[in-house]
Coordinates of C-alpha atoms and ligand atoms in Angstrom, one line a residue:
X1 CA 13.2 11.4 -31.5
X2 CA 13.9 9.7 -28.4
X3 CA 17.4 10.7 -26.7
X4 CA 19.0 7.5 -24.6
X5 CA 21.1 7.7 -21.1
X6 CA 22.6 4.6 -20.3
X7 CA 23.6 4.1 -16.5
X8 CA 26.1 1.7 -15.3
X9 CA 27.5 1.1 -12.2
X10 CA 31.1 0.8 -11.0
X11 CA 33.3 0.1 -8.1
X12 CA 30.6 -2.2 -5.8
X13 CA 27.4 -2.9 -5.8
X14 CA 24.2 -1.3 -4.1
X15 CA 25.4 2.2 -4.9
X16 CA 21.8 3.0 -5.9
X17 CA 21.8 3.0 -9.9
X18 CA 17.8 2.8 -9.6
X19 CA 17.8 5.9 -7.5
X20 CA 19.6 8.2 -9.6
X21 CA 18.1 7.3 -12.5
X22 CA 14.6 7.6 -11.0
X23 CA 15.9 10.8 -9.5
X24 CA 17.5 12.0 -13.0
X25 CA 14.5 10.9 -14.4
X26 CA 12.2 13.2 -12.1
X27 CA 14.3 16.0 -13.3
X28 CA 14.0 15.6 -16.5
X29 CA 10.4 15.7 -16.3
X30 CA 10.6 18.6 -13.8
X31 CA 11.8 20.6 -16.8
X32 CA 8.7 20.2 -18.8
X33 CA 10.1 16.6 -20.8
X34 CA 9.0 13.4 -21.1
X35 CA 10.7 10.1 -19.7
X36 CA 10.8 6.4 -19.6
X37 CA 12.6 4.1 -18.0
X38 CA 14.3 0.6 -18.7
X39 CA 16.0 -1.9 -17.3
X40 CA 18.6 -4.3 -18.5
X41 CA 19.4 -7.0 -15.8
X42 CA 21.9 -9.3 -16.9
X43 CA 21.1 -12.6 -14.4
X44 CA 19.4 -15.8 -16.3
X45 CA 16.6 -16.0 -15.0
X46 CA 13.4 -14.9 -16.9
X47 CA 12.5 -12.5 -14.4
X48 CA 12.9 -12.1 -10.6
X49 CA 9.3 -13.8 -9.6
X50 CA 11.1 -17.4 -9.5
X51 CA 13.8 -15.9 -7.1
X52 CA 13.8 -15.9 -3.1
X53 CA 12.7 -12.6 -1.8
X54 CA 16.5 -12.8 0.4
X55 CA 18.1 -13.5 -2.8
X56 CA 16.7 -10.4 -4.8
X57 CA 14.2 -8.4 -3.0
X58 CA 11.0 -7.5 -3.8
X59 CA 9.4 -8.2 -6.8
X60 CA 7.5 -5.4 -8.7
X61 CA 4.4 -5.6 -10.7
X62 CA 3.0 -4.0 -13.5
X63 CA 0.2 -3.1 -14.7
X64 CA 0.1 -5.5 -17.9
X65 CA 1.2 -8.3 -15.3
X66 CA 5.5 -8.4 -15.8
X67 CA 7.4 -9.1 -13.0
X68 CA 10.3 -6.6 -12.4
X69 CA 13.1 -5.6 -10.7
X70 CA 12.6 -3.3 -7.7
X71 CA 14.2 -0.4 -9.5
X72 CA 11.0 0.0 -11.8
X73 CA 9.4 0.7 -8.4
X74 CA 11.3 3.7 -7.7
X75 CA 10.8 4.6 -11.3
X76 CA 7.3 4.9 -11.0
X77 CA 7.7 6.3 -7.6
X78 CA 9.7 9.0 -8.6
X79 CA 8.0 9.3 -12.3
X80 CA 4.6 8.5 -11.8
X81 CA 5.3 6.8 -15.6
X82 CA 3.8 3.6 -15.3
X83 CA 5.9 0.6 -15.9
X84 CA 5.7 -1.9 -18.8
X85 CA 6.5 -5.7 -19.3
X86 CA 8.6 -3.5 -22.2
X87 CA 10.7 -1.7 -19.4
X88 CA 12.4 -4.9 -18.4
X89 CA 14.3 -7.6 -19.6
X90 CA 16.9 -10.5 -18.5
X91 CA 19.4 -11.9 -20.0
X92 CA 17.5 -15.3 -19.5
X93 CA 14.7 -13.3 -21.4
X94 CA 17.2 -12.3 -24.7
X95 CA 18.4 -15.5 -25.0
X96 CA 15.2 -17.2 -24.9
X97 CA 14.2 -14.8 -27.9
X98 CA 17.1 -15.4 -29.8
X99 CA 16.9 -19.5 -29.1
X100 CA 13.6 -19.1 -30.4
X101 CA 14.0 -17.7 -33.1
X102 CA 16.9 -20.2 -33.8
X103 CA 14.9 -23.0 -34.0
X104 CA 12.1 -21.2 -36.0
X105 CA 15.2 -21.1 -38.8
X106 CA 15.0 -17.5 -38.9
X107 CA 19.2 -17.4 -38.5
X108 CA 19.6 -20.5 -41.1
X109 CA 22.9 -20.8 -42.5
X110 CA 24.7 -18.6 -40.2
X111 CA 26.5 -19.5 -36.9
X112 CA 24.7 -18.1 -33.6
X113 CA 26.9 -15.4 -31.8
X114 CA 26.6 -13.6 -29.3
X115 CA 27.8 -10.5 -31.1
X116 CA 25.5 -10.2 -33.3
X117 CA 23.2 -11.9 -32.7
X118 CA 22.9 -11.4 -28.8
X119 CA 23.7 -7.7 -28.7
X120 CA 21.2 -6.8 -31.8
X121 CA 18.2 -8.8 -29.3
X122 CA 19.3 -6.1 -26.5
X123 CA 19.5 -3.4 -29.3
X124 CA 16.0 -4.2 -30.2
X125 CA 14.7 -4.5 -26.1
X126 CA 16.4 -0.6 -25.5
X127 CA 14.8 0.8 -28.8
X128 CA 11.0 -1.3 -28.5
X129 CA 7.7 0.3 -27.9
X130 CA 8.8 3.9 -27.5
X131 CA 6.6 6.7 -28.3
X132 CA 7.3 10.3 -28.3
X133 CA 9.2 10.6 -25.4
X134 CA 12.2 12.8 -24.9
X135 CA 14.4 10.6 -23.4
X136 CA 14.7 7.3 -22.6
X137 CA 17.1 6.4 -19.7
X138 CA 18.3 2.4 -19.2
X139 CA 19.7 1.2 -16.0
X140 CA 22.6 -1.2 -16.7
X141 CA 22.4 -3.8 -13.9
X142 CA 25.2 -5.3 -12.2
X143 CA 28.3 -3.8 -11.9
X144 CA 31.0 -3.3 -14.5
X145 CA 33.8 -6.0 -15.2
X146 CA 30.5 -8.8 -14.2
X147 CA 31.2 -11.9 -16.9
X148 CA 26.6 -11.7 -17.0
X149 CA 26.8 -7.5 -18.0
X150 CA 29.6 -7.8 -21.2
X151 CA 26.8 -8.5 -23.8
X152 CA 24.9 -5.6 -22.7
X153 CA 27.9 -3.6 -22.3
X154 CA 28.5 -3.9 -26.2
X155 CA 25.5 -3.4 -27.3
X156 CA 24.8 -0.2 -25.6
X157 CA 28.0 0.6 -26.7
X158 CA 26.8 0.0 -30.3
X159 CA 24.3 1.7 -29.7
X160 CA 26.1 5.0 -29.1
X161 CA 27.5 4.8 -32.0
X162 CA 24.9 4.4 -34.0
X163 CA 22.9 7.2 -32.6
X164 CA 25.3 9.5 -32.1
X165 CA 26.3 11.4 -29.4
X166 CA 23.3 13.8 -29.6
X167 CA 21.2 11.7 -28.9
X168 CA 23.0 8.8 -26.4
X169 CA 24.2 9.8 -23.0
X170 CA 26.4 7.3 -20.7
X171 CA 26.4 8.3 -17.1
X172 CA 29.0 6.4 -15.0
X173 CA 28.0 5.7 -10.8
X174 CA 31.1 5.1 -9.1
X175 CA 31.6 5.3 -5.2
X176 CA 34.7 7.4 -4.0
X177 CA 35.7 6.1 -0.4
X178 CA 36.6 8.1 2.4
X179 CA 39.3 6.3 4.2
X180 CA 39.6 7.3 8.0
X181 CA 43.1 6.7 8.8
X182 CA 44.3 8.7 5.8
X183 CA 41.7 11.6 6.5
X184 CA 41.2 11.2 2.8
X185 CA 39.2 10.5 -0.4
X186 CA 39.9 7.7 -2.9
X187 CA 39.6 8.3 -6.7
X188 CA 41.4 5.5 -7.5
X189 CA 38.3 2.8 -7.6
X190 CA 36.6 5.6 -9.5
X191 CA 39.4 5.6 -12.2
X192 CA 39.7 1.4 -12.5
X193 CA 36.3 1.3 -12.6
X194 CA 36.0 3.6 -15.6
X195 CA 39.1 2.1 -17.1
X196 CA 37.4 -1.2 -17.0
X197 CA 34.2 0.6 -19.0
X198 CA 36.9 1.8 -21.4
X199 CA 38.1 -1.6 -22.0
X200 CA 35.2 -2.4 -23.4
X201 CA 34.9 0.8 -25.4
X202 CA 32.7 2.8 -23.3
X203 CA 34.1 6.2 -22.7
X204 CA 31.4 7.5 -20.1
X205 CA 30.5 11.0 -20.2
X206 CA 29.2 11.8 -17.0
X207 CA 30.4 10.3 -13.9
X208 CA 27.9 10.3 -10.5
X209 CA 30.3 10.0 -7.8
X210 CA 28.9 8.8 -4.4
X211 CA 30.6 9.7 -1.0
X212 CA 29.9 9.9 2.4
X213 CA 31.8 12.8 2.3
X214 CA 32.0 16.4 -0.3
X215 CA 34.3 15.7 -2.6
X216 CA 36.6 19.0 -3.1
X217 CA 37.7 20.7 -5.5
X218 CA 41.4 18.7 -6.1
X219 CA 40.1 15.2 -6.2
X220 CA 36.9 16.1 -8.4
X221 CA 39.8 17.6 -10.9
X222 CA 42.0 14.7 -10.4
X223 CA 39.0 12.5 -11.2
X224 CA 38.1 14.5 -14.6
X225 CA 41.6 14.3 -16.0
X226 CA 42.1 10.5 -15.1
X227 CA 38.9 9.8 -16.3
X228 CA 38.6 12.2 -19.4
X229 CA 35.8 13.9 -18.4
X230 CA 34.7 17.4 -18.3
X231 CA 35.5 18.8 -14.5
X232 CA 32.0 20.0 -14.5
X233 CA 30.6 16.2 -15.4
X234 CA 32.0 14.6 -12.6
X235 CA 29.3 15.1 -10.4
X236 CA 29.2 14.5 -6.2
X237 CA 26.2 12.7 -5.1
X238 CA 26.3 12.7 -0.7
X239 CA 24.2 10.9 1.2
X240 CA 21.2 12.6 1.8
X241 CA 18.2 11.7 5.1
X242 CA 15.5 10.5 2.4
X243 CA 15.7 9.4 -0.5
X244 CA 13.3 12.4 -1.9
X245 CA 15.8 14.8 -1.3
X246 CA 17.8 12.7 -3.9
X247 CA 16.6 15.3 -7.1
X248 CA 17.2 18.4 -5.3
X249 CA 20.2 17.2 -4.0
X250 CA 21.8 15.9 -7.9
X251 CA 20.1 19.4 -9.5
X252 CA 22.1 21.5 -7.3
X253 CA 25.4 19.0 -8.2
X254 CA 24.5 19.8 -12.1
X255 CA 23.0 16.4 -13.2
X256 CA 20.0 17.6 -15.3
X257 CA 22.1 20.8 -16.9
X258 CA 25.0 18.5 -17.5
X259 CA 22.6 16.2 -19.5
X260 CA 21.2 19.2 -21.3
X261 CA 24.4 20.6 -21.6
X262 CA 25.2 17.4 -23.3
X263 CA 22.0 17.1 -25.6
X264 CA 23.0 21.1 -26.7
X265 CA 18.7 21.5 -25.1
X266 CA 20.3 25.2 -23.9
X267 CA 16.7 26.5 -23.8
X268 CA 15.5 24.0 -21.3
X269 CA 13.5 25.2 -18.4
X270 CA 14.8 25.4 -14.6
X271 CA 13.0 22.5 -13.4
X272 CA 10.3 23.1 -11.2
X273 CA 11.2 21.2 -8.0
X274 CA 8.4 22.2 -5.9
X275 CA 6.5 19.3 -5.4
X276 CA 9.7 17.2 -4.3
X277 CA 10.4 20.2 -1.8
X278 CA 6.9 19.7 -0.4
X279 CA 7.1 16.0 0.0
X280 CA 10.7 16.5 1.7
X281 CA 9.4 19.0 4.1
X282 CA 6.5 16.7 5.0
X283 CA 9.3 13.8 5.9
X284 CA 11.6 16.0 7.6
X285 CA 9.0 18.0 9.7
X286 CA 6.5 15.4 11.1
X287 CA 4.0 16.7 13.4
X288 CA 3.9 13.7 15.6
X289 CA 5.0 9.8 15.1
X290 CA 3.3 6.3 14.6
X291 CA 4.7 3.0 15.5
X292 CA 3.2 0.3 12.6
X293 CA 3.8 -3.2 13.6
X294 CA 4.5 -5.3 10.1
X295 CA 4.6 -8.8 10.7
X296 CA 6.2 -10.8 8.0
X297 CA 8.8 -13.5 6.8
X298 CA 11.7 -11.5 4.9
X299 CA 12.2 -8.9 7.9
X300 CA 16.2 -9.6 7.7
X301 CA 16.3 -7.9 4.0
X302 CA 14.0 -4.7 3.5
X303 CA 15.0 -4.8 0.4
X304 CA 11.8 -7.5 0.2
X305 CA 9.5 -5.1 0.9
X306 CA 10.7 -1.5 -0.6
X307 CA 7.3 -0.3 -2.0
X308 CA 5.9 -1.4 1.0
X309 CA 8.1 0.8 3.3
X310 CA 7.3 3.5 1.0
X311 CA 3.7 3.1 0.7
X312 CA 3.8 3.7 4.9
X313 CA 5.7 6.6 4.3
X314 CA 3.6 8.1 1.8
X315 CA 0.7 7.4 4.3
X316 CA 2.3 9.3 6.7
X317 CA 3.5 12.2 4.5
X318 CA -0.3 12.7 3.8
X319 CA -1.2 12.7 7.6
X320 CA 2.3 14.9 9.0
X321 CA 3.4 12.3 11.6
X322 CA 6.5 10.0 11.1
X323 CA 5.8 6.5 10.2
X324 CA 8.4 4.4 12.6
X325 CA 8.0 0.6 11.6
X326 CA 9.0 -2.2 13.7
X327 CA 9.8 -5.4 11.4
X328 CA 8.7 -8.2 13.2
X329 CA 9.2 -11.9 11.9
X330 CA 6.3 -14.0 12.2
X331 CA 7.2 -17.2 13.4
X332 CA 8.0 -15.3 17.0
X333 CA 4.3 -15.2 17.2
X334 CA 4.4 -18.9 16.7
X335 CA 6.7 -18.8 20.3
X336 CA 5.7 -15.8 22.1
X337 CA 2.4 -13.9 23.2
X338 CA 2.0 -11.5 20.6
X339 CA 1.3 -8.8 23.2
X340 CA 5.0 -9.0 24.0
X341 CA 5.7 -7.7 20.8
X342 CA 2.3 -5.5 19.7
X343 CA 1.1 -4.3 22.8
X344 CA 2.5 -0.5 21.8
X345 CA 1.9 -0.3 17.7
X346 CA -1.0 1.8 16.7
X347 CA -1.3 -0.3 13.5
X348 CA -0.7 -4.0 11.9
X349 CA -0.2 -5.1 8.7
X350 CA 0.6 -8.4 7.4
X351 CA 2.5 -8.1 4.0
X352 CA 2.5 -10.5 1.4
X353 CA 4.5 -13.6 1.8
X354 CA 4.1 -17.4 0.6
X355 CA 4.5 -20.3 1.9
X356 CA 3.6 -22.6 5.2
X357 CA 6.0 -20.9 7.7
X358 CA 5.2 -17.8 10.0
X359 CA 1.7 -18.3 9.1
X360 CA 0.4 -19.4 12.1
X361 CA 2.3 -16.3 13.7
X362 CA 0.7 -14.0 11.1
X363 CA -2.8 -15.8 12.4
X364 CA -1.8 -14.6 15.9
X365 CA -1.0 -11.0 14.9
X366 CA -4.5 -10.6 13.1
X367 CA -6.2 -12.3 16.0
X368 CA -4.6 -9.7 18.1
X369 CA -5.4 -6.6 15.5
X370 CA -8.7 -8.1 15.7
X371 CA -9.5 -8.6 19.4
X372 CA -7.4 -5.5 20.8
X373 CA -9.1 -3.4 17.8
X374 CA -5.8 -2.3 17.0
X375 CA -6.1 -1.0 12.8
X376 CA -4.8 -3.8 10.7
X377 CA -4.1 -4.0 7.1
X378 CA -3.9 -7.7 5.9
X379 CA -2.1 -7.5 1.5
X380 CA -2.4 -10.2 -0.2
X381 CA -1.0 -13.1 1.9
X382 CA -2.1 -10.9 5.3
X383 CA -5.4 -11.0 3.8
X384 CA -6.0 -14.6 3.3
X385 CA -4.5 -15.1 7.2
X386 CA -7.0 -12.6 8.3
X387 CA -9.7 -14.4 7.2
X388 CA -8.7 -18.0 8.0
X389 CA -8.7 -16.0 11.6
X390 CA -11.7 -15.3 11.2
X391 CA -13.0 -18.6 9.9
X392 CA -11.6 -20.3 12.7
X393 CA -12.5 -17.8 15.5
X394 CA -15.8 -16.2 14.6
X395 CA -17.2 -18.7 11.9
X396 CA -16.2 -21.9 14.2
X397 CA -14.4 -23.6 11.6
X398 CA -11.1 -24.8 13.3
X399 CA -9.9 -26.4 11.0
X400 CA -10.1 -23.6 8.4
X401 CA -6.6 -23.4 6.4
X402 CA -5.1 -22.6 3.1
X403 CA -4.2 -25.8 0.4
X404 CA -1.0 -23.4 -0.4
X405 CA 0.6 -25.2 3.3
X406 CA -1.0 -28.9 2.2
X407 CA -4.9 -30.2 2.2
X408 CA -7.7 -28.7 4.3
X409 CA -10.4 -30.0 5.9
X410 CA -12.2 -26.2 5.5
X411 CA -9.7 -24.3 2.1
X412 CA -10.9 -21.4 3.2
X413 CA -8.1 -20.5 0.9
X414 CA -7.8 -22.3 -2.3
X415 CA -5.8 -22.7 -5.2
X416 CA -6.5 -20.3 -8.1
X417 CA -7.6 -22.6 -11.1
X418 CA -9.4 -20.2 -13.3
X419 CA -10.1 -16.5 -13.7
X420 CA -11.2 -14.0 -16.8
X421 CA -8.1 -12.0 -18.2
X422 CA -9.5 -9.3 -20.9
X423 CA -11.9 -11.5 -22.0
X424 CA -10.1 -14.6 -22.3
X425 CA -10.2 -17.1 -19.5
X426 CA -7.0 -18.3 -17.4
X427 CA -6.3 -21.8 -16.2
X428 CA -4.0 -23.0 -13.8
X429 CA -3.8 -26.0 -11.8
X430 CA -1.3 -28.0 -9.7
X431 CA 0.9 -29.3 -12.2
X432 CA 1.5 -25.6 -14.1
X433 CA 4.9 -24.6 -14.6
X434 CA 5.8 -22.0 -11.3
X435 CA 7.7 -19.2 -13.5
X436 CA 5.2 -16.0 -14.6
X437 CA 1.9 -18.3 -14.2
X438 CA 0.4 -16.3 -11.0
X439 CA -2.7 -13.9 -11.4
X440 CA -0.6 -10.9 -11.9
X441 CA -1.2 -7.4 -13.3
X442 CA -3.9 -5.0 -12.8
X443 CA -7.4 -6.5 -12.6
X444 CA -10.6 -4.0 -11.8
X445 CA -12.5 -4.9 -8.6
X446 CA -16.3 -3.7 -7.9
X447 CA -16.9 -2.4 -4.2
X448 CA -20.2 -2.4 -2.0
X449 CA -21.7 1.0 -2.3
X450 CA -21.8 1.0 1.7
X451 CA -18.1 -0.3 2.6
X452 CA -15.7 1.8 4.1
X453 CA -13.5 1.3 1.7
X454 CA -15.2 2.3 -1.2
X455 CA -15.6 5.8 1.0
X456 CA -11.6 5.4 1.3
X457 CA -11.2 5.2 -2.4
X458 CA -14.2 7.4 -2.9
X459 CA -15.2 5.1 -5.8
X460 CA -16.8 1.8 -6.4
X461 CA -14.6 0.8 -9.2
X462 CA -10.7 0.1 -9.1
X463 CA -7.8 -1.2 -10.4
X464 CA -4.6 -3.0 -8.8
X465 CA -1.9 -5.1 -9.4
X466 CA -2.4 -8.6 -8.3
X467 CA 0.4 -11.2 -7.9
X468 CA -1.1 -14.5 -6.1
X469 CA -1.6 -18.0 -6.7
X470 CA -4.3 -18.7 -4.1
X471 CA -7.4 -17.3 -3.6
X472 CA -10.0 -16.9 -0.6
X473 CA -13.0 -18.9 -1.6
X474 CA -16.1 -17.2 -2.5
X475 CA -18.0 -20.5 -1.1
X476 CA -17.0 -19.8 2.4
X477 CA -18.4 -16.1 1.8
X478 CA -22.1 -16.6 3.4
X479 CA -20.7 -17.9 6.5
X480 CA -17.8 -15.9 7.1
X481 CA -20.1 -12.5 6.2
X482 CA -22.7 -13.8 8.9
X483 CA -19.6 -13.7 11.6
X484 CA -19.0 -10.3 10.6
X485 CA -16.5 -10.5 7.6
X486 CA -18.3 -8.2 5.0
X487 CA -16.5 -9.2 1.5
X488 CA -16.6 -5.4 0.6
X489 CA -14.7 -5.5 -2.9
X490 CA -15.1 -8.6 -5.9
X491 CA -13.7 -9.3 -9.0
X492 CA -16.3 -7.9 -11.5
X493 CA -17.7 -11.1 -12.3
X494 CA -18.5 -11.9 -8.2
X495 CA -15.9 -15.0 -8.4
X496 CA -12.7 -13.7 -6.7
X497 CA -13.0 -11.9 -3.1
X498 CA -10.9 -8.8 -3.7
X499 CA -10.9 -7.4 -0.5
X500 CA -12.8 -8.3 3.7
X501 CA -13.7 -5.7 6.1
X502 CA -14.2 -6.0 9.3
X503 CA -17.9 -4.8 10.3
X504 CA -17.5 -4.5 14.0
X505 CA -13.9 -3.3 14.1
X506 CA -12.7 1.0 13.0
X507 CA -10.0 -0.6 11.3
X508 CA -9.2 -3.7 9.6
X509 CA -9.4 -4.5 6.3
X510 CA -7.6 -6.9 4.0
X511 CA -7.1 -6.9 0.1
X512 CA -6.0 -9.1 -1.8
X513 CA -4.2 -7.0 -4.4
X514 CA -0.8 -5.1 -3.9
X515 CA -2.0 -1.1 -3.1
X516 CA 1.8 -0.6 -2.1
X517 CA 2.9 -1.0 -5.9
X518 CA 1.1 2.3 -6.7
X519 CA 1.4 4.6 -3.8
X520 CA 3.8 8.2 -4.4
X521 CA 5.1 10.6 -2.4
X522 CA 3.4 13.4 -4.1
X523 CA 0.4 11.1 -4.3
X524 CA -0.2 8.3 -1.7
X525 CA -2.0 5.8 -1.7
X526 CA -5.7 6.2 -0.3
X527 CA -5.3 2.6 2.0
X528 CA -2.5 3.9 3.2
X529 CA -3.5 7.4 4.2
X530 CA -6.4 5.9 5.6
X531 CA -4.3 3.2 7.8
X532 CA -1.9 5.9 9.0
X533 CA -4.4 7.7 9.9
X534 CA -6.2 5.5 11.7
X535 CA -3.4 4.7 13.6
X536 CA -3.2 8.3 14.1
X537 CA -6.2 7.9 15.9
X538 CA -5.2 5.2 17.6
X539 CA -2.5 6.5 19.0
X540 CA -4.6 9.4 20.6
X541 CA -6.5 6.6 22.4
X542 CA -3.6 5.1 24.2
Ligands
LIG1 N1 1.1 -17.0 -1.2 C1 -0.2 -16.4 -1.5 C2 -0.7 -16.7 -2.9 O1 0.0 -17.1 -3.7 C3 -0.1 -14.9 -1.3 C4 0.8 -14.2 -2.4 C5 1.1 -12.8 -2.0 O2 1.0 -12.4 -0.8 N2 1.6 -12.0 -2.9 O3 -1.9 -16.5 -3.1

């Protein structure tokens, strides 16, 4: 029977909860169990697709088509567990489940609350569609003494109770500050922040204590008595130079024995932490360095594009050279000759991104990629600019455009109004809500036998996660293959373009599914190793 961790964060905010339970997660695994990971995030909305990129950074995909939180990202990074639509939920998502079933009269007679009634739907979320695992570890999100978090707060709560402590776990992340002046660390946040949990009935039994700098032996003692805890469970976590080194670095602090300490699992292996070692050696001893130009819109917050700035340095883990990226915003293209700003990158790549604004930049860095034959990797939204590009340079149709930024006189890129989901046919059109209603999820693509990409991927048949409303259409595909576009990968039915080479060019290819999502450390993603290595290459030649 599944054991549960519940993680919740104290002090501030951005102390990296979905790290460290990634990480603890990793070690678990590492010593031979079995993991999954949740998320409760206790905002309104239904999920984050509906929310500005600035606002809450990227949005992950998965597989069966949810849209997430970017902390199931680092789940699977770290994991390799694929996510489910089961691994997240919103507080917008457990009221709408118990509104429902509201009006269904399933609560007749009885006076909605939010305890019980509330707490039992977030009882239900943590405890649905488990299998065998070991343990099951949910990431509280927020920080504690938030007015959003207190329903989840009891019901976890609850929850430990009515499991038992040997089989629930509640791991406290707090940040202890090292104030300059006073030459000195501060517990006190650390103790508020777990009297606040304790206010609400939560005694935690592990505390992960972040700090810039090693917390001795005095204040980790200090800590333990004001915070009830066993010395040994109060547990430093430093910064470390990648975030890799983050389950080496928490095994040697005592996470994983503390939580098998906990769970009386004495016989537990050492975990075997070779492979992170491997992939932390590969970061920290690069055997040369690449410069990849990404030219998008959310550049201020790289929180908008985390698996992507993964994904590159996954690619450059598999080829030994450092992956240095220069975030470029799009619209300077729209001011500036993009040689200014791309003259010394040894790759491009235009992220996804919606909407009418940078998009003529992003036109101006494919053109570049294109005409300079610098290696350029168009996702999603970069591939749709790639080939209205080329629609308008090589194919001679200047007016070519994409109905997302208004009508076209050639919608080269169109509005997605129907595609085949497991059988079953999707419709969309203009007047279709915006919330969840995009193509999302994993969808197989065919490849041409001959394309370079299916040597990339060594295969002809594949599988990514999608998240678009807008399509390149297949009408256009005669004349832009004739100008040297080669539509190298198709939905299995021959409707959708899934991904446009270049035939003339070594490197440029766009897709229109997000390869980022899937890419590991221990496991990168063929695009990616293939792009950072052509770059590799292309930094040779200058
Ligand atoms: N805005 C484009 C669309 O909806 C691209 C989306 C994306 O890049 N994820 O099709």
């Amino acid at each position: 029977m599944a054991r549960f961790i519940f993680i919740t964060g104290g002090v501030v905010s951005s102390l990296g909860k979905g790290l460290a339970s990634a990480a603890l997660g990793a070690l678990l695994q590492a010593r031979g169990f079995t993991v999954r990971l949740r998320k409760l995030d206790p905002y309104l909305n239904i999920d984050p697709g509906t929310m500005s990129p600035y606002q809450h950074g990227e949005v992950y995909v998965t597989d069966d088509g949810a849209e997430t939180d970017l902390d199931l990202g680092h789940y699977e990074r770290f994991t390799g567990v694929p996510s489910r639509k089961t691994d997240s939920v919103t507080t917008g998502q457990i009221y709408w489940k118990v509104l429902t079933r509201e009006r269904r009269g399933d609560y007749l007679g009885a006076t909605v609350q939010v305890i019980p009634h509330v707490t039992e739907a977030i009882k239900e979320f943590v405890r649905d569609d488990i299998g065998d695992e070991d343990f099951v570890i949910c990431e509280i999100g927020g920080t504690v003494g938030d007015i959003e978090g207190l329903p989840f707060l009891e019901a976890i709560r609850q929850l430990g109770n009515e499991l038992g402590r040997e089989r629930s776990l509640f791991i406290h992340l707090t940040l202890v500050p090292y104030i300059a002046s006073a030459g000195e660390l501060k517990t006190k946040p650390t103790q508020h922040s777990v009297k606040e949990l304790l206010s609400v009935g939560i005694q935690p039994d592990m505390l992960v204590c972040r700090s810039e700098q090693p917390i001795g032996l005095d204040a980790r003692r200090k800590i333990a008595q004001f915070c009830n805890i066993r010395e040994q469970a109060v547990i430093q976590a430093l910064d470390v130079d990648t975030i890799y080194a983050v389950p080496r670095s928490y095994h040697e602090e005592g996470l994983d024995g503390e939580v098998c300490r906990h769970f009386a699992l004495n016989d537990a292996p050492d975990p075997d932490l070779s492979t992170w070692d491997r992939v932390v050696s590969r970061v920290r001893q690069p055997d040369g360095e690449v410069t990849i130009g990404v030219v998008g819109k959310y550049t201020s917050l790289l929180d908008s594009y985390k698996s992507l700035a993964e994904a590159l340095i996954h690619g450059g883990i598999a080829n030994n050279v450092r992956v240095k990226v220069n975030w470029l915003d799009a619209e300077i293209f729209e001011r500036d000759d993009a040689a200014t700003y791309l003259e010394d990158v040894h790759g491009i790549l235009i992220p996804g991104g919606f909407g009418e604004r940078g998009a003529e930049g992003k036109i101006a860095a494919a053109r570049f990629a294109r005409e300079h034959t610098v290696p350029y990797f168009g996702i999603c939204f970069g591939m749709q600019m790639a080939v209205i590009e080329a629609a308008r340079t090589l194919a001679g149709l200047e007016d070519a455009g994409s109905t997302e930024f208004g009508p076209s006189d050639d919608p080269i890129v169109g509005l997605l109004t129907e595609w085949t989901r497991a059988g079953g046919v999707e419709r969309r059109n203009l007047d279709s809500e915006k919330g969840g209603t995009m193509r999302l999820g994993a969808y197989p693509a065919v490849l041409s036998a001959s394309s370079k990409v299916s040597r990339i991927y060594g295969t002809t048949e594949i599988s990514e996660r999608h998240r678009h409303r807008y399509e390149v259409n297949v009408n256009y595909r005669e004349v832009l293959e004739r100008s040297g576009m080669h539509f190298s990968g198709m939905s299995p039915d021959g409707e959708l373009p899934e991904i446009v080479e270049s035939t003339s060019h070594p490197w440029y290819i766009g897709v229109q599914f997000h390869p980022e999502l899937k890419s590991k450390p221990y496991d990168p993603h063929p695009l990616f190793t293939s792009f950072i290595q052509a770059a590799v290459e292309q930094s040779r030649l200058m």
